XYZ file of N, CA and C in Angstrom:
492
model
N 32.377 -1.427 -4.590
C 32.078 -2.431 -4.633
C 31.320 -2.457 -3.193
N 31.756 -2.267 -1.717
C 31.071 -1.885 -0.815
C 29.538 -1.458 -0.785
N 29.745 0.516 -1.813
C 28.712 0.954 -1.765
C 28.101 0.413 -1.921
N 28.016 -0.718 -3.445
C 26.709 -0.615 -4.176
C 26.285 -1.704 -3.661
N 26.643 -2.940 -2.692
C 25.949 -4.202 -2.449
C 25.648 -3.480 -0.884
N 25.818 -2.352 -0.191
C 25.357 -2.057 1.100
C 24.377 -1.354 0.189
N 23.698 0.060 -1.222
C 22.837 0.027 -1.877
C 21.986 -0.717 -1.726
N 21.818 -1.879 -2.495
C 21.144 -2.568 -2.702
C 20.133 -3.296 -1.417
N 21.213 -3.794 -0.465
C 20.888 -4.465 0.795
C 19.631 -3.073 1.286
N 19.919 -2.102 1.320
C 18.481 -0.821 1.711
C 18.045 -1.055 0.650
N 17.892 -1.200 -0.214
C 17.177 -0.854 -1.619
C 15.852 -2.559 -1.163
N 16.651 -3.650 -0.648
C 15.705 -4.620 -0.732
C 15.353 -4.370 0.914
N 16.120 -4.118 1.463
C 15.010 -3.975 3.089
C 14.052 -3.435 2.713
N 13.735 -2.044 2.064
C 12.607 -1.259 2.554
C 11.531 -2.160 1.334
N 12.009 -2.819 0.038
C 10.676 -3.214 -0.874
C 10.731 -4.771 0.142
N 11.325 -5.318 1.015
C 10.612 -6.132 1.808
C 9.849 -5.793 2.776
N 9.987 -4.431 3.719
C 9.553 -3.966 4.590
C 7.684 -3.847 3.920
N 7.410 -3.683 2.894
C 6.311 -3.733 2.002
C 6.005 -4.246 1.834
N 6.799 -5.629 1.812
C 6.506 -6.856 1.190
C 5.684 -7.543 2.331
N 6.175 -7.348 3.704
C 6.338 -7.657 4.874
C 4.782 -7.191 4.712
N 4.360 -5.621 4.979
C 2.693 -5.229 5.759
C 1.703 -6.476 5.050
N 2.205 -6.478 3.189
C 1.001 -6.693 2.681
C 0.525 -8.173 3.143
N 1.772 -8.894 3.472
C 1.876 -10.214 3.691
C 1.030 -10.374 5.246
N 1.175 -9.505 6.173
C 0.475 -9.573 7.327
C -0.687 -9.151 7.378
N -1.241 -8.594 6.074
C -2.525 -8.394 5.816
C -2.879 -9.531 5.116
N -2.350 -10.222 4.110
C -3.157 -11.520 3.779
C -3.151 -12.873 5.250
N -2.207 -12.571 6.016
C -2.479 -13.608 7.423
C -3.046 -12.993 7.897
N -3.448 -11.583 8.270
C -4.862 -11.545 9.191
C -6.131 -11.786 8.449
N -6.214 -11.456 7.396
C -7.193 -11.439 6.253
C -7.258 -13.471 6.839
N -6.386 -14.062 6.443
C -6.940 -16.019 6.224
C -7.189 -16.103 7.687
N -7.041 -15.372 8.447
C -6.613 -15.844 10.205
C -8.270 -15.608 10.404
N -8.983 -14.225 9.975
C -10.296 -14.025 10.438
C -11.536 -14.894 9.890
N -11.311 -14.930 8.242
C -12.302 -15.284 7.854
C -11.898 -16.436 7.537
N -10.759 -17.202 7.168
C -10.111 -18.406 6.667
C -10.662 -18.588 5.381
N -10.192 -17.677 4.649
C -9.941 -17.824 2.989
C -8.879 -16.690 2.872
N -8.261 -17.213 1.824
C -7.318 -16.464 0.834
C -7.930 -15.347 0.262
N -7.665 -14.522 0.262
C -8.366 -13.004 -0.256
C -7.459 -12.513 -1.940
N -7.417 -12.624 -2.758
C -6.756 -12.749 -3.696
C -7.325 -11.177 -4.282
N -8.035 -10.469 -3.651
C -8.040 -8.771 -4.047
C -7.574 -7.860 -2.969
N -6.557 -9.060 -1.808
C -5.670 -7.817 -0.853
C -4.991 -6.828 -2.012
N -4.336 -7.530 -2.791
C -3.720 -6.655 -3.169
C -3.768 -5.834 -3.927
N -5.096 -5.658 -4.740
C -5.577 -4.652 -5.328
C -6.515 -4.124 -4.394
N -7.176 -4.261 -3.303
C -7.367 -3.453 -2.059
C -5.989 -2.193 -1.691
N -5.287 -3.087 -1.778
C -3.580 -2.475 -1.116
C -3.389 -1.454 -2.667
N -3.772 -1.315 -3.700
C -3.103 -0.668 -4.826
C -4.872 0.526 -5.073
N -5.450 0.620 -4.643
C -6.201 1.199 -4.490
C -6.542 2.072 -3.315
N -5.363 1.729 -2.500
C -5.575 2.652 -1.033
C -4.124 3.561 -1.547
N -3.527 3.134 -1.998
C -2.489 3.896 -2.771
C -3.235 5.148 -3.281
N -3.917 4.422 -4.459
C -4.239 6.123 -5.637
C -5.364 6.479 -4.409
N -5.846 6.216 -3.055
C -6.418 7.007 -2.430
C -5.778 7.956 -1.791
N -4.449 7.634 -1.483
C -3.082 8.361 -0.541
C -3.265 9.640 -1.658
N -2.738 9.200 -3.177
C -2.744 10.527 -3.927
C -4.138 11.125 -4.411
N -4.906 10.724 -3.835
C -6.223 11.592 -4.232
C -6.216 12.275 -2.909
N -6.206 11.966 -1.589
C -5.887 12.853 -0.562
C -4.710 13.556 -0.049
N -3.640 13.652 -0.615
C -2.749 14.457 -0.914
C -3.386 16.096 -2.092
N -3.863 15.508 -2.939
C -4.323 16.043 -4.141
C -5.467 17.091 -3.687
N -6.371 16.801 -2.873
C -7.604 17.203 -2.500
C -7.201 17.962 -0.946
N -6.174 17.749 0.169
C -5.874 18.468 0.726
C -5.122 19.800 0.410
N -4.254 19.585 -0.569
C -3.343 20.517 -0.858
C -4.410 21.632 -1.718
N -5.317 21.081 -2.722
C -6.133 22.005 -3.451
C -7.207 22.468 -1.895
N -7.272 22.247 -1.431
C -8.093 22.978 -0.299
C -7.143 23.917 0.787
N -5.601 23.637 0.380
C -5.060 24.961 0.801
C -4.194 25.012 1.830
N -4.292 23.041 2.277
C -3.277 23.032 3.446
C -2.436 22.118 3.436
N -1.088 22.862 3.657
C 0.141 22.559 3.072
C 0.989 22.392 4.415
N 0.852 22.458 5.459
C 1.449 22.021 6.640
C 1.906 20.560 6.290
N 2.775 20.232 6.461
C 3.493 18.449 6.704
C 2.968 17.817 7.729
N 2.872 18.128 8.832
C 1.767 17.597 9.616
C 0.392 17.176 9.838
N 0.030 18.581 9.180
C -2.010 17.853 8.988
C -2.106 17.322 7.743
N -1.184 17.692 6.929
C -1.123 16.938 5.245
C -0.958 15.234 5.395
N 0.121 14.708 6.519
C 0.196 13.304 6.868
C -1.266 13.118 7.312
N -1.838 13.458 8.204
C -2.311 13.342 9.141
C -3.434 13.259 8.825
N -4.034 14.075 7.565
C -5.487 14.556 7.141
C -5.567 12.794 6.077
N -4.093 12.945 5.550
C -4.088 12.069 4.456
C -3.953 10.549 4.541
N -3.883 9.911 5.797
C -3.896 8.819 6.441
C -5.260 8.483 6.580
N -5.855 9.672 7.522
C -7.124 9.702 7.970
C -7.879 9.342 6.777
N -7.790 9.925 5.626
C -8.904 9.953 4.608
C -8.690 8.348 3.852
N -7.217 8.163 4.116
C -6.469 7.097 3.178
C -7.749 5.819 4.008
N -7.275 5.948 5.608
C -8.020 4.251 6.122
C -9.298 4.796 5.761
N -10.090 5.400 6.183
C -11.475 5.468 6.200
C -11.498 4.930 4.523
N -11.389 5.436 4.112
C -12.351 5.113 2.552
C -11.764 3.653 2.897
N -10.394 3.247 2.267
C -9.924 1.982 2.219
C -11.149 1.039 3.505
N -11.344 1.580 4.562
C -11.902 0.755 5.068
C -13.495 -0.005 4.628
N -14.129 1.646 4.011
C -15.408 2.064 3.536
C -15.238 0.815 2.256
N -14.245 0.524 1.651
C -14.064 0.213 -0.008
C -14.227 -1.688 0.724
N -13.323 -1.781 1.705
C -13.130 -3.203 2.296
C -14.507 -3.914 2.617
N -15.034 -2.966 3.394
C -16.217 -3.406 3.943
C -17.680 -3.382 2.687
N -17.524 -3.208 1.942
C -18.546 -3.066 0.666
C -17.789 -3.909 0.537
N -16.640 -4.625 -0.169
C -16.364 -6.042 -1.231
C -16.724 -6.853 -0.009
N -16.284 -7.327 1.101
C -16.971 -8.305 1.876
C -18.658 -8.459 1.932
N -19.036 -7.012 1.932
C -20.525 -7.420 1.872
C -21.245 -7.810 0.261
N -20.430 -7.753 -0.773
C -20.843 -7.939 -2.111
C -20.413 -9.280 -2.395
N -19.167 -9.481 -1.779
C -18.578 -11.061 -2.720
C -18.185 -11.890 -1.499
N -18.233 -11.680 -0.583
C -18.245 -12.851 0.310
C -18.943 -13.747 1.318
N -19.913 -12.360 1.879
C -20.692 -12.713 2.811
C -21.954 -13.272 1.879
N -22.320 -13.267 1.199
C -23.563 -14.036 0.244
C -22.970 -15.261 0.091
N -21.379 -15.648 0.401
C -20.745 -17.451 0.220
C -19.974 -17.372 1.456
N -20.904 -17.395 2.098
C -20.543 -17.447 3.523
C -20.487 -19.151 3.878
N -21.792 -19.678 4.144
C -22.147 -21.485 3.937
C -21.983 -21.705 2.643
N -21.214 -21.380 1.589
C -21.298 -22.155 0.503
C -20.037 -23.461 0.890
N -19.349 -24.198 -0.564
C -18.698 -24.844 -0.716
C -17.122 -23.836 -0.586
N -16.057 -24.021 -0.695
C -15.015 -24.035 -0.409
C -14.435 -22.883 -1.428
N -14.978 -23.470 -2.658
C -14.083 -23.053 -3.476
C -14.970 -22.075 -4.448
N -15.930 -21.796 -3.673
C -17.081 -20.653 -4.265
C -16.691 -19.213 -4.028
N -16.057 -19.202 -2.321
C -15.755 -17.825 -2.338
C -14.047 -17.467 -3.047
N -13.736 -18.852 -3.382
C -12.129 -18.560 -3.456
C -12.473 -17.953 -5.533
N -13.602 -18.473 -5.883
C -13.571 -18.175 -7.545
C -14.610 -16.851 -7.466
N -15.065 -16.427 -6.281
C -15.397 -14.805 -5.551
C -14.455 -13.681 -5.881
N -13.757 -14.357 -4.897
C -12.055 -13.585 -5.127
C -10.944 -13.100 -5.812
N -11.292 -14.238 -7.075
C -10.831 -14.191 -8.094
C -11.296 -13.040 -9.170
N -12.417 -13.110 -9.150
C -13.445 -12.574 -9.606
C -13.401 -10.959 -8.818
N -13.582 -11.086 -7.761
C -13.144 -9.453 -7.028
C -11.938 -8.952 -7.516
N -10.981 -9.285 -7.095
C -9.760 -9.312 -8.207
C -9.620 -8.338 -9.503
N -10.032 -9.205 -10.325
C -10.040 -8.764 -11.604
C -11.109 -8.005 -12.108
N -12.317 -7.669 -11.058
C -13.439 -6.571 -11.260
C -12.259 -5.125 -10.635
N -11.625 -5.402 -9.546
C -10.694 -3.976 -9.452
C -9.650 -3.657 -9.873
N -8.859 -4.828 -10.689
C -8.003 -4.139 -11.377
C -8.022 -3.291 -12.723
N -9.584 -3.830 -13.236
C -10.093 -3.453 -14.883
C -10.938 -1.666 -13.979
N -11.259 -1.697 -12.848
C -12.005 -0.954 -12.593
C -10.873 0.121 -12.227
N -9.713 0.273 -11.640
C -8.673 0.962 -11.727
C -7.905 1.490 -12.941
N -7.965 0.283 -13.863
C -7.637 0.558 -15.142
C -8.177 1.788 -15.623
N -9.556 1.504 -15.627
C -10.837 2.301 -16.507
C -10.604 3.694 -15.545
N -10.898 4.242 -14.576
C -10.876 5.051 -13.604
C -9.223 5.737 -13.920
N -8.477 5.289 -13.524
C -6.962 5.962 -13.708
C -6.137 5.659 -15.041
N -6.672 5.465 -15.580
C -5.823 5.064 -16.714
C -4.659 3.690 -16.634
N -4.300 3.187 -17.990
C -3.386 2.026 -17.789
C -1.492 2.197 -17.264
N -1.393 3.603 -17.691
C -0.602 3.687 -16.615
C 0.113 4.140 -15.311
N 1.491 3.974 -14.816
C 1.646 4.068 -13.192
C 1.063 5.937 -12.994
N 0.825 5.971 -12.196
C 0.777 7.449 -11.258
C 1.624 7.641 -10.480
N 2.421 8.504 -10.343
C 2.996 8.872 -9.296
C 2.382 9.822 -8.062
N 3.064 9.678 -6.887
C 2.603 10.160 -5.992
C 3.687 11.608 -5.269
N 2.878 12.977 -5.393
C 4.127 13.557 -5.330
C 5.011 13.673 -3.863
N 6.505 13.655 -3.897
C 7.339 13.416 -3.051
C 7.038 14.696 -1.929
N 6.873 14.247 -0.607
C 6.553 14.771 0.563
C 7.908 14.808 1.264
N 8.750 13.835 1.383
C 10.015 14.088 2.208
C 11.322 13.871 1.190
N 11.923 15.404 0.802
C 12.604 15.282 0.011
C 14.040 15.184 0.412
N 14.498 15.183 1.408
C 15.939 15.038 1.693
C 16.424 13.530 2.150
N 17.940 13.521 1.553
C 18.540 12.203 1.432
C 19.802 12.227 2.412
N 19.947 10.785 2.684
C 20.740 10.901 3.774
C 21.807 10.366 3.063
N 23.396 10.917 2.910
C 24.476 10.109 2.534
C 25.232 9.943 2.984
N 26.135 8.604 2.411
C 26.953 8.001 3.734
C 27.968 7.366 2.738
N 29.464 7.761 2.775
C 30.631 7.088 2.388
C 30.886 5.652 2.663
N 31.070 5.519 1.416
C 31.579 3.623 1.983
C 32.799 3.171 1.601
N 33.924 3.272 1.281
C 34.486 2.818 0.826
C 34.942 3.824 -0.612
N 34.798 3.489 -2.003
C 35.479 4.255 -3.024
C 34.179 4.973 -3.739
N 32.646 4.267 -2.891
C 30.939 4.974 -3.233
C 30.634 5.625 -2.038
N 29.228 5.821 -2.721
C 28.434 6.833 -1.718
C 26.915 5.586 -1.752
N 26.502 5.548 -0.854
C 25.031 5.123 -0.022
C 24.084 6.135 0.050
N 22.897 5.691 -0.468
C 22.135 6.876 -0.209
C 20.782 6.610 0.331
N 20.346 7.126 1.447
C 18.821 6.733 2.287
C 18.067 7.576 2.173
N 17.006 7.557 1.124
C 16.066 9.179 1.233
C 15.131 8.830 2.388
N 14.690 9.889 2.458
C 13.897 10.272 3.630
C 12.426 9.135 3.662
N 12.098 9.154 2.372
C 11.225 8.112 2.125
C 10.932 6.702 2.690
N 11.937 6.570 1.878
C 12.694 4.716 2.429
C 12.550 4.511 3.838
N 13.224 6.199 4.882
C 12.624 5.540 5.851
C 11.398 5.586 6.705
N 10.535 6.139 6.126
C 9.567 6.159 6.555
C 8.555 5.437 5.817
N 9.281 4.587 4.632
C 8.124 3.394 4.511
C 8.704 2.177 5.667
N 9.836 2.196 5.876
C 10.737 0.897 6.607
C 10.282 1.707 7.848
N 9.827 2.352 8.972
C 9.775 2.054 10.277
C 8.558 1.535 10.963
N 7.382 1.431 10.293
C 6.007 0.769 10.851
C 7.009 -0.840 10.521
N 7.363 -1.487 9.910
C 7.780 -2.775 9.752
C 9.028 -2.870 10.440
N 9.832 -1.902 11.052
C 10.765 -2.478 12.289
C 10.443 -2.042 13.271
N 9.149 -1.478 13.319
C 8.681 -1.281 15.061
C 7.806 -2.684 14.940
N 7.692 -3.558 14.151
C 7.123 -5.101 14.279
C 5.694 -4.689 14.309
N 4.952 -3.629 14.077
C 3.738 -3.528 13.610
C 3.594 -4.584 12.405
């Protein structure tokens, strides 16, 4: 029972780290432009797809060194997602900057729907997996059970626990 509780606690902390990073993004966008961006989750989704595409492209070009693969994928994803966000801001939000508060909100909801459907058409309606690069597992015996922490969970949680 102790191992089960501890495993669920670790799973919850990892998922909470991801949600925390998304919430920080929402807060930053609201603080900068004073508007809730309903398409923020969709931009996050597109960046996850770009990460998978970046991994595939770098592997296709023959780069198999782990540090180069991670660095190249991060640079590719950050640059393309930045351009993507800039384009969304130019198309959906900037023309409505001096309008009433309801118009940008409707535009944000519309952009969210457009991005969802764009990804569904381009990638298909099913979930897509990203190849696992960090394959190790840390195992700890707790009472009568075993708690497992994958290196992927540790890597996902690091930015959140560092305070980024």
